[in-house]
Short mmCIF file of N, CA and C in Angstrom, two decimals:
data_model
loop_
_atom_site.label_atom_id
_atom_site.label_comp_id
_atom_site.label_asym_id
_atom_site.label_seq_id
_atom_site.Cartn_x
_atom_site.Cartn_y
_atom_site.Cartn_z
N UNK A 273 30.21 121.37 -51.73
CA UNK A 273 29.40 120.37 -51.07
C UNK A 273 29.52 119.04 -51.82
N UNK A 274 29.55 117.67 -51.18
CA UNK A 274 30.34 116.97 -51.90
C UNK A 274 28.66 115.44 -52.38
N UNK A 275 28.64 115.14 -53.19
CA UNK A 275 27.17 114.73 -53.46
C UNK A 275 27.02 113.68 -52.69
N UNK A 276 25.57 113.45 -52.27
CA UNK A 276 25.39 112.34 -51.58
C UNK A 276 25.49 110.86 -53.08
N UNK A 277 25.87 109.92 -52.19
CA UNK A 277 25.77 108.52 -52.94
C UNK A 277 24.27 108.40 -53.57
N UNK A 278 24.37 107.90 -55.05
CA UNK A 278 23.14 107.95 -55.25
C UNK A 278 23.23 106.27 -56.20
N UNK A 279 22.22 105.50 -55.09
CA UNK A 279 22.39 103.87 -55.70
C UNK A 279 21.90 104.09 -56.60
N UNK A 280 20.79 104.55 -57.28
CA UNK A 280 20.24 104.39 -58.67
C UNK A 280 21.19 104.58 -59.62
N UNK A 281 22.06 105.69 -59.77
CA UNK A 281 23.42 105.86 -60.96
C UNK A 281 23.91 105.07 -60.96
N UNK A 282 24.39 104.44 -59.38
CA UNK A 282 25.44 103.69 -59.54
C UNK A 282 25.26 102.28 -60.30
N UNK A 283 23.99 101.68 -59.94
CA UNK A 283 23.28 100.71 -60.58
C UNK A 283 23.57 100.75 -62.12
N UNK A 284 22.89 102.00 -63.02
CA UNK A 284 23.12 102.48 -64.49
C UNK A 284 24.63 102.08 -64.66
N UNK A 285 25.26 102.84 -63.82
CA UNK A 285 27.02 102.93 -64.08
C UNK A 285 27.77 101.56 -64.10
N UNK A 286 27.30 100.68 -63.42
CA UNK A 286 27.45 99.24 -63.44
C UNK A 286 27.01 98.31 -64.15
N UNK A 287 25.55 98.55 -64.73
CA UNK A 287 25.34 97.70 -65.56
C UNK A 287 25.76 98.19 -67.38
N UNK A 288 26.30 99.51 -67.25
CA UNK A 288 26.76 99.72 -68.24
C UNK A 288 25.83 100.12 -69.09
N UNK A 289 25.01 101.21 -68.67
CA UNK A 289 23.56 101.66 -69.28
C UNK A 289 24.09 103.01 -70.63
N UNK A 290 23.75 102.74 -71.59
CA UNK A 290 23.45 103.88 -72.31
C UNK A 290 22.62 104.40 -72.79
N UNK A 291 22.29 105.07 -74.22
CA UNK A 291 21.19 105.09 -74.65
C UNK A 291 20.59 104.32 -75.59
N UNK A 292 21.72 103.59 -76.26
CA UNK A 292 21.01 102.25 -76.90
C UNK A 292 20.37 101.17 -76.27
N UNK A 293 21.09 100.99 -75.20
CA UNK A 293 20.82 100.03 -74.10
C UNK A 293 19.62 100.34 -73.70
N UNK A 294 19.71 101.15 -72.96
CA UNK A 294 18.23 101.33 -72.45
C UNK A 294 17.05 101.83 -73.60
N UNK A 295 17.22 102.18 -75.27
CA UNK A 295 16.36 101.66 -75.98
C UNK A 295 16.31 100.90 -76.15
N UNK A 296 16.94 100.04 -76.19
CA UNK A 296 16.50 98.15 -76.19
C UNK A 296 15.91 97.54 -75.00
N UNK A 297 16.27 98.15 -73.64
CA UNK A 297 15.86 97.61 -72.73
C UNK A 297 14.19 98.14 -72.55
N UNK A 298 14.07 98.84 -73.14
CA UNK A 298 12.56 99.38 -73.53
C UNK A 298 11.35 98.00 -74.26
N UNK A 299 12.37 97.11 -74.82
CA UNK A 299 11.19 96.06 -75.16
C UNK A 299 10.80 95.25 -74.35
N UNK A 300 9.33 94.99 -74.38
CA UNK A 300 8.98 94.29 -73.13
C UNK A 300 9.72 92.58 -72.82
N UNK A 301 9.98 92.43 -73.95
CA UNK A 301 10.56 90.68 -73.85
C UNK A 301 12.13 90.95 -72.86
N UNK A 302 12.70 92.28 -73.05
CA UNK A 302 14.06 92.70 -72.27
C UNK A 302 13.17 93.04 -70.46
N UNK A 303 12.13 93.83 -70.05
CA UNK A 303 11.94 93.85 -68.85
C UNK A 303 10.97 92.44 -67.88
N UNK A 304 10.23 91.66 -68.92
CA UNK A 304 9.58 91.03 -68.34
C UNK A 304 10.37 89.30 -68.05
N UNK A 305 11.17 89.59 -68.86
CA UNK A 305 12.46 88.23 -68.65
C UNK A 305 13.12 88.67 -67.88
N UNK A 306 13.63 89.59 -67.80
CA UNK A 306 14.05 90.44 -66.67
C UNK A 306 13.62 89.94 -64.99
N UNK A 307 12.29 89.49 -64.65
CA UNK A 307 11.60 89.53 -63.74
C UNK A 307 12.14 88.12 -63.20
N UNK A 308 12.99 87.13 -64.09
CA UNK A 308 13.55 85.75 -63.89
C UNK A 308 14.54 86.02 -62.79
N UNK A 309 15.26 87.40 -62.78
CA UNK A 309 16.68 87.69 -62.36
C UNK A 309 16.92 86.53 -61.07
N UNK A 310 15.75 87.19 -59.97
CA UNK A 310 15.81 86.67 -58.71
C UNK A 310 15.56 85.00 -58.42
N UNK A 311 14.66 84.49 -59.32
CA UNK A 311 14.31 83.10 -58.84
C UNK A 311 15.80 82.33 -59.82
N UNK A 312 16.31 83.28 -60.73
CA UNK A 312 17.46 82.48 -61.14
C UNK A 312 18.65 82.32 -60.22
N UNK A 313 19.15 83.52 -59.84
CA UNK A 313 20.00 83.55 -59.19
C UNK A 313 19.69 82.73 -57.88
N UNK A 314 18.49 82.67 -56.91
CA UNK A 314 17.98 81.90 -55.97
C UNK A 314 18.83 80.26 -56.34
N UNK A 315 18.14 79.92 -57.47
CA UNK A 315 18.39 78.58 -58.25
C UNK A 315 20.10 78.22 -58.04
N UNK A 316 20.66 79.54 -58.80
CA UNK A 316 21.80 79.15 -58.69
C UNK A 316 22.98 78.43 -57.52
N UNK A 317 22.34 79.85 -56.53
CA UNK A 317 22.47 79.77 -55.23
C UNK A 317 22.62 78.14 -54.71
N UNK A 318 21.35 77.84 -54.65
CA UNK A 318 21.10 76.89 -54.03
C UNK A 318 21.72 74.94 -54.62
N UNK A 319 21.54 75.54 -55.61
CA UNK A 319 22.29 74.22 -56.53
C UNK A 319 23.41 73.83 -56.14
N UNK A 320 23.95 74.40 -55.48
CA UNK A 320 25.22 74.13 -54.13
C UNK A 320 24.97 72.89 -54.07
N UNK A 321 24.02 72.67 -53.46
CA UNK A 321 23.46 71.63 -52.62
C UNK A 321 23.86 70.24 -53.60
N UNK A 322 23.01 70.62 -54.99
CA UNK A 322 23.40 69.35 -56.22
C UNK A 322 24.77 69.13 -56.91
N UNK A 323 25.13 70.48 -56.75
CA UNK A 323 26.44 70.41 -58.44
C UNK A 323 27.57 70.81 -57.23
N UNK A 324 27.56 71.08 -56.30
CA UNK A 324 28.64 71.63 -55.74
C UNK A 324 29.31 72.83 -56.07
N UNK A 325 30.49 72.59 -56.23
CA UNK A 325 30.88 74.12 -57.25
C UNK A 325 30.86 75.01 -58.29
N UNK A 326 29.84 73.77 -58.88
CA UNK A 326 30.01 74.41 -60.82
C UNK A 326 28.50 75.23 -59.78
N UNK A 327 28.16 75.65 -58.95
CA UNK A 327 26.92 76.33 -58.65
C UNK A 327 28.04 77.43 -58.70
N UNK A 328 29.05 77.68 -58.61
CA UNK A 328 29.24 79.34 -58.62
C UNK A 328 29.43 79.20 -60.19
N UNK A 329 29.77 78.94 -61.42
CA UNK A 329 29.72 78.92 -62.72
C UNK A 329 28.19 79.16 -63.00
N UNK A 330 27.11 78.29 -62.50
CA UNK A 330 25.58 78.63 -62.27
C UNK A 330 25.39 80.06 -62.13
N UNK A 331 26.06 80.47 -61.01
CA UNK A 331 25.77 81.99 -60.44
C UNK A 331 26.27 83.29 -61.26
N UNK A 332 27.80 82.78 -61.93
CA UNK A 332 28.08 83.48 -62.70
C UNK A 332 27.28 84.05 -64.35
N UNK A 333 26.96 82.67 -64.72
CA UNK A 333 26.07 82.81 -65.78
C UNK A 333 24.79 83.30 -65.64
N UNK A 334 23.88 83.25 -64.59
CA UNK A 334 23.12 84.08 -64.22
C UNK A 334 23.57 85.70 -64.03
N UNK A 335 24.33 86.03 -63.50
CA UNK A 335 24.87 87.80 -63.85
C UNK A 335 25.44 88.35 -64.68
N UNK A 336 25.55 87.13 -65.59
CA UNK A 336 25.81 87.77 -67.23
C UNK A 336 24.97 87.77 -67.84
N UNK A 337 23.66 86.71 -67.50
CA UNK A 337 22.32 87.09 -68.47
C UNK A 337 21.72 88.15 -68.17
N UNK A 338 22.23 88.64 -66.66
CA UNK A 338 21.41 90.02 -65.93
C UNK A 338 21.96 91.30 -66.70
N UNK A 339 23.26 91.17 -66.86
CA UNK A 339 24.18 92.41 -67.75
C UNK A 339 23.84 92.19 -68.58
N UNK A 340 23.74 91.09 -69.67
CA UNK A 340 23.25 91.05 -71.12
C UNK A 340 21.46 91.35 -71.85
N UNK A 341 21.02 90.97 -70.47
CA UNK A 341 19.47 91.35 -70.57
C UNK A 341 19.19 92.30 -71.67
N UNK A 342 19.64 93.41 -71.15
CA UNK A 342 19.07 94.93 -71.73
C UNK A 342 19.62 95.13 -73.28
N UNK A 343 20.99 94.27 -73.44
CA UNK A 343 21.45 94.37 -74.94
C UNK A 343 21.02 92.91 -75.54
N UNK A 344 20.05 92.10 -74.85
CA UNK A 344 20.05 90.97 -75.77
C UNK A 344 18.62 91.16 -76.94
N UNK A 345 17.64 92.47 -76.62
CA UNK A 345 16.57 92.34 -77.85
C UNK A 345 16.48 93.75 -78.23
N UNK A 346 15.95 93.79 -79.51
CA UNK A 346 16.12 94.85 -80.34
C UNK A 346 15.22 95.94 -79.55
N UNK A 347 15.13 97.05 -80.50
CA UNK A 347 14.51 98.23 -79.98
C UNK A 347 13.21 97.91 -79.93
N UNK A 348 11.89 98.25 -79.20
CA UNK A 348 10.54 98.19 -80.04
C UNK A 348 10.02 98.58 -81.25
N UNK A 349 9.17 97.83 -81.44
CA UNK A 349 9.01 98.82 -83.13
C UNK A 349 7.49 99.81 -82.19
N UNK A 350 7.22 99.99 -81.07
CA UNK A 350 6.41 100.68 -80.74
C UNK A 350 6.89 100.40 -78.74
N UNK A 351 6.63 101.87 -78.48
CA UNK A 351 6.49 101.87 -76.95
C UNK A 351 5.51 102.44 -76.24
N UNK A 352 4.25 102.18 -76.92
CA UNK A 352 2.64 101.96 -76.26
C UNK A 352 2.70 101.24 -75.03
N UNK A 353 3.28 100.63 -74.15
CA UNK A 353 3.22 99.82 -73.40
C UNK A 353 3.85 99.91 -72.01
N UNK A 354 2.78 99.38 -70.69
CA UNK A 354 3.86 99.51 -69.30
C UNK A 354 5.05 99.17 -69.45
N UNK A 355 5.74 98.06 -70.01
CA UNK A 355 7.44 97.84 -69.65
C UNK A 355 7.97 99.03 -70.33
N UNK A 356 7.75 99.56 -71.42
CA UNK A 356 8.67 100.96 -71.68
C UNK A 356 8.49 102.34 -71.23
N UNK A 357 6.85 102.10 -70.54
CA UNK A 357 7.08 103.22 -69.54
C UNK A 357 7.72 102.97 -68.43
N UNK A 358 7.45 102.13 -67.86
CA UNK A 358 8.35 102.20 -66.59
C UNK A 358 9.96 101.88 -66.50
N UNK A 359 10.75 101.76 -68.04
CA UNK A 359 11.76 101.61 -68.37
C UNK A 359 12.48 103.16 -68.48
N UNK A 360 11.37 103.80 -69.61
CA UNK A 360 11.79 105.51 -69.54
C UNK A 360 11.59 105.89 -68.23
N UNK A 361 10.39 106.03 -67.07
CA UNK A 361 10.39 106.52 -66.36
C UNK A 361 11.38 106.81 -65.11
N UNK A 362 12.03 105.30 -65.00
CA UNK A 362 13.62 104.93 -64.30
C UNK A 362 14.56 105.89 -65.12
N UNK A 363 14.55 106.00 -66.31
CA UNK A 363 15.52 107.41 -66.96
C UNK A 363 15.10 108.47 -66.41
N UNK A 364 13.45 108.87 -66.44
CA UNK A 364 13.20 110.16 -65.72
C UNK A 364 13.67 110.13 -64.44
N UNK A 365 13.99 109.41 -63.56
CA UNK A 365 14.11 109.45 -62.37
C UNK A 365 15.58 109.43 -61.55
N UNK A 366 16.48 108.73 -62.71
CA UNK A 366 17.66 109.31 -62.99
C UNK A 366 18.15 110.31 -63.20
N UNK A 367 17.39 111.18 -63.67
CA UNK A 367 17.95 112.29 -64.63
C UNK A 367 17.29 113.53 -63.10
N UNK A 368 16.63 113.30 -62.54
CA UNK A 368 16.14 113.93 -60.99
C UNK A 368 16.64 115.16 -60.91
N UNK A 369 17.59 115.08 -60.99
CA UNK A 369 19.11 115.91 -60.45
C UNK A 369 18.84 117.40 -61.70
N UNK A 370 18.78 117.17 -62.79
CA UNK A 370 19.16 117.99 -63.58
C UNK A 370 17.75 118.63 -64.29
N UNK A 371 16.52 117.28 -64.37
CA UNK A 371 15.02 117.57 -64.66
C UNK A 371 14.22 117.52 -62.96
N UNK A 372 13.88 117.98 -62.08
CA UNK A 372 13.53 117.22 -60.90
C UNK A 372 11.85 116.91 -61.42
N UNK A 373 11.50 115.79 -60.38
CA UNK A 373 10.45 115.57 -60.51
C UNK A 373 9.83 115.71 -59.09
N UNK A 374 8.30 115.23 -59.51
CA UNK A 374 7.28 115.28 -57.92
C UNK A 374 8.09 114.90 -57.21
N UNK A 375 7.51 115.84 -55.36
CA UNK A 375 8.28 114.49 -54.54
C UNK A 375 7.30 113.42 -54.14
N UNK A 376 5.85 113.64 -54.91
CA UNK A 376 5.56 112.23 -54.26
C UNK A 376 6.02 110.80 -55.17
N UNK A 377 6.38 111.33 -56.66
CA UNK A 377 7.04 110.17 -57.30
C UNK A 377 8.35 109.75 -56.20
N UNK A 378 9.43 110.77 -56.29
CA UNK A 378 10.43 110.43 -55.35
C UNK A 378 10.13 109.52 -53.83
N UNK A 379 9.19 109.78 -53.51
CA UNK A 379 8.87 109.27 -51.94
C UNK A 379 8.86 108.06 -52.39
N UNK A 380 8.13 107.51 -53.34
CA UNK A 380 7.20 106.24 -53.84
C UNK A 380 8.74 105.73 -53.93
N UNK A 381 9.60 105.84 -55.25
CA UNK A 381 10.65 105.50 -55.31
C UNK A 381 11.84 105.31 -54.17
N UNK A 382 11.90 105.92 -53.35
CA UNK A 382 12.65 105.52 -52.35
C UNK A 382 11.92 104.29 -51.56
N UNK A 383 11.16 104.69 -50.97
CA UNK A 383 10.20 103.87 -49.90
C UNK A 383 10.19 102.23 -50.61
N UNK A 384 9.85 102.54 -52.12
CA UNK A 384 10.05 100.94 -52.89
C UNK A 384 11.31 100.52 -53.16
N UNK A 385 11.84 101.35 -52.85
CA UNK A 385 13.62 100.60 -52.90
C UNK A 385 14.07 99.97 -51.62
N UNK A 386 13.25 100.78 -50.47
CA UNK A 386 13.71 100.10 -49.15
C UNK A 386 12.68 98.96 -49.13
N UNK A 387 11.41 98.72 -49.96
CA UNK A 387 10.81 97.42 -49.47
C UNK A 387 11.77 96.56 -50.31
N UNK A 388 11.94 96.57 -51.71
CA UNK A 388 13.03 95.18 -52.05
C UNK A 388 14.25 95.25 -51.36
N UNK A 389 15.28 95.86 -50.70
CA UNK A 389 15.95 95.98 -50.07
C UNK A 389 16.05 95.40 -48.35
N UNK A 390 15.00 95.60 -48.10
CA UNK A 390 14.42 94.76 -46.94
C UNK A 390 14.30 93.09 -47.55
N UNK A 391 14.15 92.83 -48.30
CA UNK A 391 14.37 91.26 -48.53
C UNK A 391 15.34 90.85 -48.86
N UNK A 392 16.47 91.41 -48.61
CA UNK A 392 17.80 90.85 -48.75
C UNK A 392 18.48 90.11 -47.74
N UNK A 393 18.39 90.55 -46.39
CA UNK A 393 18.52 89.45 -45.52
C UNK A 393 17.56 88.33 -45.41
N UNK A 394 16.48 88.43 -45.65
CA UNK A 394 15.99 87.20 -45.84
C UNK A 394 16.38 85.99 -46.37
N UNK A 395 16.38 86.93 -48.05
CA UNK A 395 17.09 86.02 -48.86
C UNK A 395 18.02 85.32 -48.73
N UNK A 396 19.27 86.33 -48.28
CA UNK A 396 20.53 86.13 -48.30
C UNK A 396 20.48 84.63 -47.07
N UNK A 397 19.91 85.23 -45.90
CA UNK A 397 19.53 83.81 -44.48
C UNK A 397 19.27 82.56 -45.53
N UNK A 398 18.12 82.84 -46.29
CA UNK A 398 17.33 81.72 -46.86
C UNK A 398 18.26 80.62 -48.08
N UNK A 399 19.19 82.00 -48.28
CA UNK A 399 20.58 80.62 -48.87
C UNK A 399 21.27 80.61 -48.14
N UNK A 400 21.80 80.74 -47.27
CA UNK A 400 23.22 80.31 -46.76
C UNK A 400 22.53 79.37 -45.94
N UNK A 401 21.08 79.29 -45.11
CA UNK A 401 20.65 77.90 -44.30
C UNK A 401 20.10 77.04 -45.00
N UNK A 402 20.03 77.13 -46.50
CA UNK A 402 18.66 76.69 -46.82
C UNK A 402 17.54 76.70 -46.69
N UNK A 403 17.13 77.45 -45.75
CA UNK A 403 15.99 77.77 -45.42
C UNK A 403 14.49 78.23 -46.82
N UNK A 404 14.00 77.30 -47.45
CA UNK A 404 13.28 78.02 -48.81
C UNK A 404 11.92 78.95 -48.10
N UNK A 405 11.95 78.53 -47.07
CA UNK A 405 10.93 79.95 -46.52
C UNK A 405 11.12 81.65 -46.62
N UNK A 406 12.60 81.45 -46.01
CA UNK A 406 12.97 82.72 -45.70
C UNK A 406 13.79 83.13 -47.27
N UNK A 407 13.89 82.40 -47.99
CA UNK A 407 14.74 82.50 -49.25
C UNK A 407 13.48 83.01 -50.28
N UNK A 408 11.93 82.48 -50.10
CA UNK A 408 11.10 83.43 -51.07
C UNK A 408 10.75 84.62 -49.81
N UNK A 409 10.50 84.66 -49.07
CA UNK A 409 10.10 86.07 -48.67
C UNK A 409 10.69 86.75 -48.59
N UNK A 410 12.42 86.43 -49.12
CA UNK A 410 13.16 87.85 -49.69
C UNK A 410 12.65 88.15 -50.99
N UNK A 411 12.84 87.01 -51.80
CA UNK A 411 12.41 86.99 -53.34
C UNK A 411 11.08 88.32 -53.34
N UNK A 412 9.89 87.48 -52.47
CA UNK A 412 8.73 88.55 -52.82
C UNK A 412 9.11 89.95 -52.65
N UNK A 413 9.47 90.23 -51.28
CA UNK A 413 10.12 91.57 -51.17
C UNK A 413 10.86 92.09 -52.10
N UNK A 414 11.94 91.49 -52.42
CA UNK A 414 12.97 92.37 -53.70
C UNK A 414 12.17 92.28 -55.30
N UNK A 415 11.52 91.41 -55.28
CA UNK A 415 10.89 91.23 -56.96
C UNK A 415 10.12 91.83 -56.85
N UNK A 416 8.86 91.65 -55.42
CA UNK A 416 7.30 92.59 -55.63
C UNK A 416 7.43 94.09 -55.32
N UNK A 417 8.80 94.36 -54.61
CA UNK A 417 8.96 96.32 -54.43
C UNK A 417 9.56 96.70 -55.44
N UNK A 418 10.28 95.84 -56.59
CA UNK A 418 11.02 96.37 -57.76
C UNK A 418 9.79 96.15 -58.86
N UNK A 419 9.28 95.28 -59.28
CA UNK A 419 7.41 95.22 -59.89
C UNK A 419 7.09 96.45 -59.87
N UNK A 420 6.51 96.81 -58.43
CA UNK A 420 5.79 97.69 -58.01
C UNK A 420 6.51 99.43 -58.30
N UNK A 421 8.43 99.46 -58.19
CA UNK A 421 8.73 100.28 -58.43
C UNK A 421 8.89 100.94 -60.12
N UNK A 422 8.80 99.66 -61.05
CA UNK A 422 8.57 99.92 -62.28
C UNK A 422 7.30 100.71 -62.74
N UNK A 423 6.02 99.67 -61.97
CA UNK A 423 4.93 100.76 -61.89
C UNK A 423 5.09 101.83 -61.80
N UNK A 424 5.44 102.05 -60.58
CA UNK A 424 5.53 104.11 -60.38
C UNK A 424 6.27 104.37 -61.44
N UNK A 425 7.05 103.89 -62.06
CA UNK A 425 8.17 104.23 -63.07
C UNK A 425 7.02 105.06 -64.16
N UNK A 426 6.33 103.92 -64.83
CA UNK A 426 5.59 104.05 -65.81
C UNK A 426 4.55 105.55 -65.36
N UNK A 427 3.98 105.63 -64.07
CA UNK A 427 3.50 106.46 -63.31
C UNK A 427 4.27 107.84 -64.01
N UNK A 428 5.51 107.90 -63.24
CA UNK A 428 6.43 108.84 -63.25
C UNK A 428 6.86 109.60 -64.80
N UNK A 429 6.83 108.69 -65.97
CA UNK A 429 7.01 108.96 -66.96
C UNK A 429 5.70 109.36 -67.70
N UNK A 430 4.24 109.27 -67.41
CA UNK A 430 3.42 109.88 -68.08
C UNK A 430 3.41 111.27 -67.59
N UNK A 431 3.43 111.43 -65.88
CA UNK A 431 3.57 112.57 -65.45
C UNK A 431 4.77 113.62 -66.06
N UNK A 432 5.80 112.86 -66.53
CA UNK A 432 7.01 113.87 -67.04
C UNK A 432 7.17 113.71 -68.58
N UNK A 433 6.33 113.44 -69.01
CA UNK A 433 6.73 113.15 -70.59
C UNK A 433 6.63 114.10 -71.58
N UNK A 434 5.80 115.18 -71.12
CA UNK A 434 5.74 116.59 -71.93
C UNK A 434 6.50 117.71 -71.29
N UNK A 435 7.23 116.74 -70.14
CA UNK A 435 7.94 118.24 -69.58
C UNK A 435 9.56 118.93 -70.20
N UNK A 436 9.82 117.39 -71.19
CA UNK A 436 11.23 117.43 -71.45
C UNK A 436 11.15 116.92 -72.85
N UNK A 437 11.50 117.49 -73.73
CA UNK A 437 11.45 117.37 -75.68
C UNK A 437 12.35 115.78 -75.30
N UNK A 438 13.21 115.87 -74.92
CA UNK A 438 14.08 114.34 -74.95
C UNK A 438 13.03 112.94 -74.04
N UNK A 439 12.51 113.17 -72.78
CA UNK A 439 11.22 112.46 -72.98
C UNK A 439 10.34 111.84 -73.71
N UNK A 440 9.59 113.01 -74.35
CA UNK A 440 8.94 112.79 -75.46
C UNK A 440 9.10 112.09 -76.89
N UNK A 441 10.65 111.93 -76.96
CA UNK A 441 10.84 111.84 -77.99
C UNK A 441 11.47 110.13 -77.73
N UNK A 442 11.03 110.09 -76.72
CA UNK A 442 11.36 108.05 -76.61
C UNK A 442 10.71 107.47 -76.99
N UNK A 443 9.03 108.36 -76.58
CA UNK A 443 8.24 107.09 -77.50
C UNK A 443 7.90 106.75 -78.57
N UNK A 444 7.80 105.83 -79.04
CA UNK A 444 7.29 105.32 -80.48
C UNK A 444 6.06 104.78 -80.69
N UNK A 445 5.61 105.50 -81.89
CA UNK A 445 4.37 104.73 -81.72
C UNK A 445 3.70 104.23 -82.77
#
């Protein structure tokens, strides 16, 4: 039986996730700068309008700060905190396949992937017309269902954190 596509790996597999990485991406200064991704890239986008072409050099440098994010700050010296739960919990939820979890975590997680996902045509409309209406009510959609999906993250990882010795052993405290 041949596996279904699963965007969440592929995401990991692309941004080049390991386990250092994603202990670093565990500090909150790595997920909450993080939260820039969309109004940067928006920016970039649109700077068309001012710089002309150096806006795709704009755009580019914006998806290298997105790849570099997770390796640009050190480990925590403690992971008491929502951004590294809901950083591990995206590992728990990865790992699905081999640890499974609730399906009402899973439901939550899908369902919030299709609300930021649903703001992509928006977005996408809201640059190519300029349109800055339709260009944040993608933003809210993709930033406030990925927000919201970190939550459950953090959710997801208290619920699974004694279920797996490698879990447990992320946090610091």
């Amino acid at each position: 039986m041949a596996k279904s596509f699963d965007i969440f790996a592929a995401s990991e597999k692309i941004m080049r996730m390991d386990d250092a990485t994603w202990t670093r991406h565990a500090n909150p200064w790595s997920v909450y700068s993080r939260m820039t991704a969309m109004p940067l890239l928006t920016l970039a986008v649109l700077s068309r309008v001012w710089i002309g072409w150096w806006a795709l050099a704009a755009f580019a440098l914006v998806v290298l700060c997105i790849w570099w994010n997770p390796r640009a700050f050190t480990a925590p010296s403690h992971t008491n905190h929502w951004a590294a739960h809901g950083v591990f919990g995206e590992r728990v939820f990865l790992n699905r396949r081999s640890v499974p979890i609730p399906d009402h975590h899973a439901a939550w997680a899908y369902g919030l992937t299709w609300v930021s996902a649903s703001g992509v045509l928006p977005w996408l409309f809201g640059l190519w017309a300029i349109n800055l209406w339709a260009a944040a009510l993608g933003m809210v959609l993709i930033v406030g269902g990925k927000i919201w999906f970190v939550d459950r993250m953090a959710w997801l990882y208290q619920d699974m954190k004694d279920t797996n010795p490698a879990y447990s052993d992320w946090q610091r405290v």
